[in-house]
Short mmCIF file of C-alpha atoms and ligand atoms in Angstrom, two decimals:
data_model
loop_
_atom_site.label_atom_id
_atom_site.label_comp_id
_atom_site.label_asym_id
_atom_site.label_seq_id
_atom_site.Cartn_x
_atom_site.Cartn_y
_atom_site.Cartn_z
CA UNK A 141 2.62 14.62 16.17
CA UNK A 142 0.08 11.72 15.19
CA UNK A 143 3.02 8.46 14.81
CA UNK A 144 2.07 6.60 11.51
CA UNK A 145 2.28 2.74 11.35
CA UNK A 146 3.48 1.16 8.02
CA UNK A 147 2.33 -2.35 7.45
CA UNK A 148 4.00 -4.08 4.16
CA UNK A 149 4.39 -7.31 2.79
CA UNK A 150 6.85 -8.99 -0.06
CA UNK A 151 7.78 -11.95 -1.90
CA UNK A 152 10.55 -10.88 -3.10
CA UNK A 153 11.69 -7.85 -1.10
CA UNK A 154 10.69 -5.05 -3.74
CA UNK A 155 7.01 -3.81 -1.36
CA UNK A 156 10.07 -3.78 1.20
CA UNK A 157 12.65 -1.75 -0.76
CA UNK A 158 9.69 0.68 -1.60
CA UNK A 159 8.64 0.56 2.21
CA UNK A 160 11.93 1.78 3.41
CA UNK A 161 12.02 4.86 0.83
CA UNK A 162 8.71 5.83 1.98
CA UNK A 163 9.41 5.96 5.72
CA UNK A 164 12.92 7.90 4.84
CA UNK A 165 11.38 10.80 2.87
CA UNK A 166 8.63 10.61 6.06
CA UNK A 167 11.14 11.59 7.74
CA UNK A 168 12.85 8.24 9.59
CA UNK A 169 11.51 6.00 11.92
CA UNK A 170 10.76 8.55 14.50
CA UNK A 171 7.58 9.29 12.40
CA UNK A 172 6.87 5.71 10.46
CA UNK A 173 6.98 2.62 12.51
CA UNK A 174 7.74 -0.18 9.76
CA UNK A 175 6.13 -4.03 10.22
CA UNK A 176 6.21 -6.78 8.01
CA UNK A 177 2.73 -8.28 8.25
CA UNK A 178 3.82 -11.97 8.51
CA UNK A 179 5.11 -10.46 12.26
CA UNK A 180 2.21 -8.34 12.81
CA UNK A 181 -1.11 -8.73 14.69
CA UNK A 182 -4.22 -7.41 15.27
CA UNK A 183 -3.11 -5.01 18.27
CA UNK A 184 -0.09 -3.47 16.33
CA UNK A 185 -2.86 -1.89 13.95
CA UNK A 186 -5.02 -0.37 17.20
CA UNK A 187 -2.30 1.89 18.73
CA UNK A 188 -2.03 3.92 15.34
CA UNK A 189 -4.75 6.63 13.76
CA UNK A 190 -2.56 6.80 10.73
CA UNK A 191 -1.73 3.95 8.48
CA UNK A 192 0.57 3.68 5.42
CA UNK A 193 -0.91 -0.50 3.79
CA UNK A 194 1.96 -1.70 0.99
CA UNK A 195 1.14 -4.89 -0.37
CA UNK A 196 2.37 -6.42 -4.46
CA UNK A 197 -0.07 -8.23 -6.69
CA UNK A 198 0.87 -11.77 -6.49
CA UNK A 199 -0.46 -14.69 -8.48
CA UNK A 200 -2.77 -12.88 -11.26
CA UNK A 201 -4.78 -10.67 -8.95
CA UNK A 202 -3.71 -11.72 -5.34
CA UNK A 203 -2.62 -10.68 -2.12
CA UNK A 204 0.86 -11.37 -1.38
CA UNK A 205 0.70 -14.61 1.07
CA UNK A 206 1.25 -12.95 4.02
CA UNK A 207 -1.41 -10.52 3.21
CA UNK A 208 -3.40 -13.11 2.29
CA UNK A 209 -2.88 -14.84 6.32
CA UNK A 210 -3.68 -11.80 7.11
CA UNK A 211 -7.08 -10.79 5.61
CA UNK A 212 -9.26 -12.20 7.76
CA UNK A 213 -8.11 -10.87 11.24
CA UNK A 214 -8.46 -7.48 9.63
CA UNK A 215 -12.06 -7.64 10.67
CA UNK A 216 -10.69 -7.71 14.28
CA UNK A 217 -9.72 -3.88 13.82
CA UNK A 218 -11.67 -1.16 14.00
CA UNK A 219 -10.32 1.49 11.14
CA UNK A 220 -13.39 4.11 12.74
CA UNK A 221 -11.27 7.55 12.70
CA UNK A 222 -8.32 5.92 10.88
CA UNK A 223 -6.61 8.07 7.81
CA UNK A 224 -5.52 4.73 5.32
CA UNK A 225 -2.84 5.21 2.41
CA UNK A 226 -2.08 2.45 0.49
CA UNK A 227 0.82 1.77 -2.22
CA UNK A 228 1.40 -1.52 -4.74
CA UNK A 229 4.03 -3.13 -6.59
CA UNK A 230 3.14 -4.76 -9.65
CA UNK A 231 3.88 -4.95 -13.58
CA UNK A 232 1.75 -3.31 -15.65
CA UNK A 233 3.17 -5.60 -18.63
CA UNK A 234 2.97 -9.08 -17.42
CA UNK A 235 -0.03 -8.64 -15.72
CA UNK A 236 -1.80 -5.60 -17.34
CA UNK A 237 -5.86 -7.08 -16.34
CA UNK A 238 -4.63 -6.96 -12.57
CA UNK A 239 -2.25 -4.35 -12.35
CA UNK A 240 -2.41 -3.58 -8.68
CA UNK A 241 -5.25 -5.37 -7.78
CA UNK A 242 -4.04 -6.20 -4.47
CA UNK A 243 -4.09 -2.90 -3.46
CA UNK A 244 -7.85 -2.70 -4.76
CA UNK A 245 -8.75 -5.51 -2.27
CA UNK A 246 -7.39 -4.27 0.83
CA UNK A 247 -8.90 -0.68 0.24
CA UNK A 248 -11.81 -2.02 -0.41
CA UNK A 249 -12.06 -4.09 2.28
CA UNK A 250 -10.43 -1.70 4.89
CA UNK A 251 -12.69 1.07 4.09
CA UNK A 252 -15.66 -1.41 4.60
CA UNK A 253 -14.47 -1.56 7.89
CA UNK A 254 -14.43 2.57 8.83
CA UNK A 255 -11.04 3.05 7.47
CA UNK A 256 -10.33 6.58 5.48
CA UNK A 257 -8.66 6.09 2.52
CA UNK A 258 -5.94 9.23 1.54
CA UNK A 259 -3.44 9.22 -1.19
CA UNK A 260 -5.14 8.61 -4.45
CA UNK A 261 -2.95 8.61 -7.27
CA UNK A 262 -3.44 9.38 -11.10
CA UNK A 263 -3.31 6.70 -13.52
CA UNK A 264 -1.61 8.80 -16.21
CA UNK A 265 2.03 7.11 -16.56
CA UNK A 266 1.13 3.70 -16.40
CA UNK A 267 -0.23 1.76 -19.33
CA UNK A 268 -2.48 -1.67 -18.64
CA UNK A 269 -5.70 -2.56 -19.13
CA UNK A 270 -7.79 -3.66 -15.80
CA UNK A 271 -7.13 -3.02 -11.95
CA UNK A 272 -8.95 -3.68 -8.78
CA UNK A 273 -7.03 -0.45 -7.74
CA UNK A 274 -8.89 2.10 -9.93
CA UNK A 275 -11.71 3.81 -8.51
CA UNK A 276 -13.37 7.05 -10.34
CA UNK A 277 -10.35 6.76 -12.76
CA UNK A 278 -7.99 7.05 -10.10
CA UNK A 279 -5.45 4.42 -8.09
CA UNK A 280 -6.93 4.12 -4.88
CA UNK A 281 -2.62 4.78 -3.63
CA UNK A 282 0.28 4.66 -4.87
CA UNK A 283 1.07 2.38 -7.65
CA UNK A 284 4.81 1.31 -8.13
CA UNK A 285 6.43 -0.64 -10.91
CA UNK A 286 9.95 -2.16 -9.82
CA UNK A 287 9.84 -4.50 -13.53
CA UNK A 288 8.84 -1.86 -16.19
CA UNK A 289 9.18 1.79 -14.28
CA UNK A 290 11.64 1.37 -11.67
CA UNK A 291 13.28 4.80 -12.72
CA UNK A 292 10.29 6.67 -12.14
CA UNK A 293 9.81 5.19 -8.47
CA UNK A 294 11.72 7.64 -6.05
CA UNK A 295 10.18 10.38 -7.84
CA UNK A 296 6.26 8.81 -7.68
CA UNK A 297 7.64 8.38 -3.48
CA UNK A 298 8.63 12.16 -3.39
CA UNK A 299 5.65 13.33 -4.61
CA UNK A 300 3.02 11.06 -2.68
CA UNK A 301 4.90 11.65 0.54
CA UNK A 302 4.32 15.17 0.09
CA UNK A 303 0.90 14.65 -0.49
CA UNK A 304 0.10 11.98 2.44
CA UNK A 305 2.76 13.77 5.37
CA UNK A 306 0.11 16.59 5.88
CA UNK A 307 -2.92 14.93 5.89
CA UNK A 308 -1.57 11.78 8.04
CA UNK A 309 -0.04 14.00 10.71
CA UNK A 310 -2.81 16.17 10.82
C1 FMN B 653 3.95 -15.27 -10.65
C2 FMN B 653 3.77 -13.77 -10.57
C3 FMN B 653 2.49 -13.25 -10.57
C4 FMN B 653 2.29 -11.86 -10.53
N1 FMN B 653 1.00 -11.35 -10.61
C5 FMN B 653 0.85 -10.01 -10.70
C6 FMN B 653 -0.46 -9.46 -10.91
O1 FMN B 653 -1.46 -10.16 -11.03
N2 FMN B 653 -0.57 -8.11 -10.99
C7 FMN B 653 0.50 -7.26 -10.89
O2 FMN B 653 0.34 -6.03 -10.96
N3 FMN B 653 1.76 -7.76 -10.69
C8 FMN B 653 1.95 -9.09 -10.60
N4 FMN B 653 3.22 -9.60 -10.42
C9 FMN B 653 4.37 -8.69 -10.29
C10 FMN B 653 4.80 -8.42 -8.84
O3 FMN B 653 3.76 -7.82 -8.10
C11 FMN B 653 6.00 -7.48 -8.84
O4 FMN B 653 7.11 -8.13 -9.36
C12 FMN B 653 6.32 -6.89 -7.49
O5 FMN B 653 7.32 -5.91 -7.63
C13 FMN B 653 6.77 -7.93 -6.48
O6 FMN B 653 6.87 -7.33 -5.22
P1 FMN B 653 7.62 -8.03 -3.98
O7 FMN B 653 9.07 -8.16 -4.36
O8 FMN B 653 7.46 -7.05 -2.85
O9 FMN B 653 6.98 -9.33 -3.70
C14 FMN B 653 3.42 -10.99 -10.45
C15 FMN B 653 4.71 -11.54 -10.46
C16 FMN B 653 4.89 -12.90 -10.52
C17 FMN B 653 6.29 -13.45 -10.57
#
């Protein structure tokens, strides 16, 4: 069984909170390996072929900071032969012309550098107006709301995980 890495980062805990459901309903920490990008580097990311990317929208259309640190060294990894699934936080009220952008950039950018992208997610739900994250009218992951859906999050996990667990162990 392929071991799956899970890189996150947070401000204010939330991408973490949502990080820790996903791994569980993986099925523990025997399957997900959890980091928190401000501890990670560039030879964490090479020992896995299956990724699981969480980062929140920060700042009206930003990386979280750590992320942010981050971004560069990702061109140090090659994501050749690597499955990617990404999930956001964000609020789609407060911030509905970069709702989940961050997660836009980094699957943009990741997949410019041989990654695979898995785990698209529908956009029906969710009401805002402009997102990095949407490609062919779908989020390029899974897009959480912790200020304006947080009721609707552990069923959005349930769901995704069943959709991911397959094709990331596979
Ligand atoms: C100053 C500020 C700027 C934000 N900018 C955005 C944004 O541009 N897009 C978005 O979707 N959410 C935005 N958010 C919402 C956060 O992404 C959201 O609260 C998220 O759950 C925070 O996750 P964290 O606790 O893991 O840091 C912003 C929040 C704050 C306070």
């Amino acid at each position: 069984m392929t071991k799956i890495g899970l890189f996150y980062g947070t401000q204010t805990g939330n991408t973490e909170t949502i990080a820790e459901l996903i791994q569980k309903e993986m099925g523990g920490d025997s399957v997900v390996e959890m980091m928190d990008i401000s501890q990670a580097d560039v030879e964490d990311f090479q020992q896995y072929n299956s990724l699981i990317i969480g980062c929140p929208t920060w700042n009206v259309g930003e990386l979280q900071s750590d992320w942010e640190g981050f971004y560069d060294q990702l061109d140090e990894i090659d994501f050749n032969g690597k499955k990617v699934a990404y999930f956001g936080a964000g609020d789609q009220v407060g911030y509905a012309d970069n709702f989940q952008d961050a997660m836009g950039i980094l699957e943009e950018k990741i997949s410019a550098l041989g990654g695979k992208t898995v785990g698209f997610w529908p956009t029906t739900g969710y009401d805002f107006d402009d997102s990095k994250a949407v490609k062919n009218n779908q989020f390029v992951g899974l897009a959480l709301d912790e200020d304006n859906q947080p009721e609707l999050t552990k069923g959005r996990i349930k769901k995704w995980v069943s959709e991911i667990k397959p094709i990331l162990q596979s």
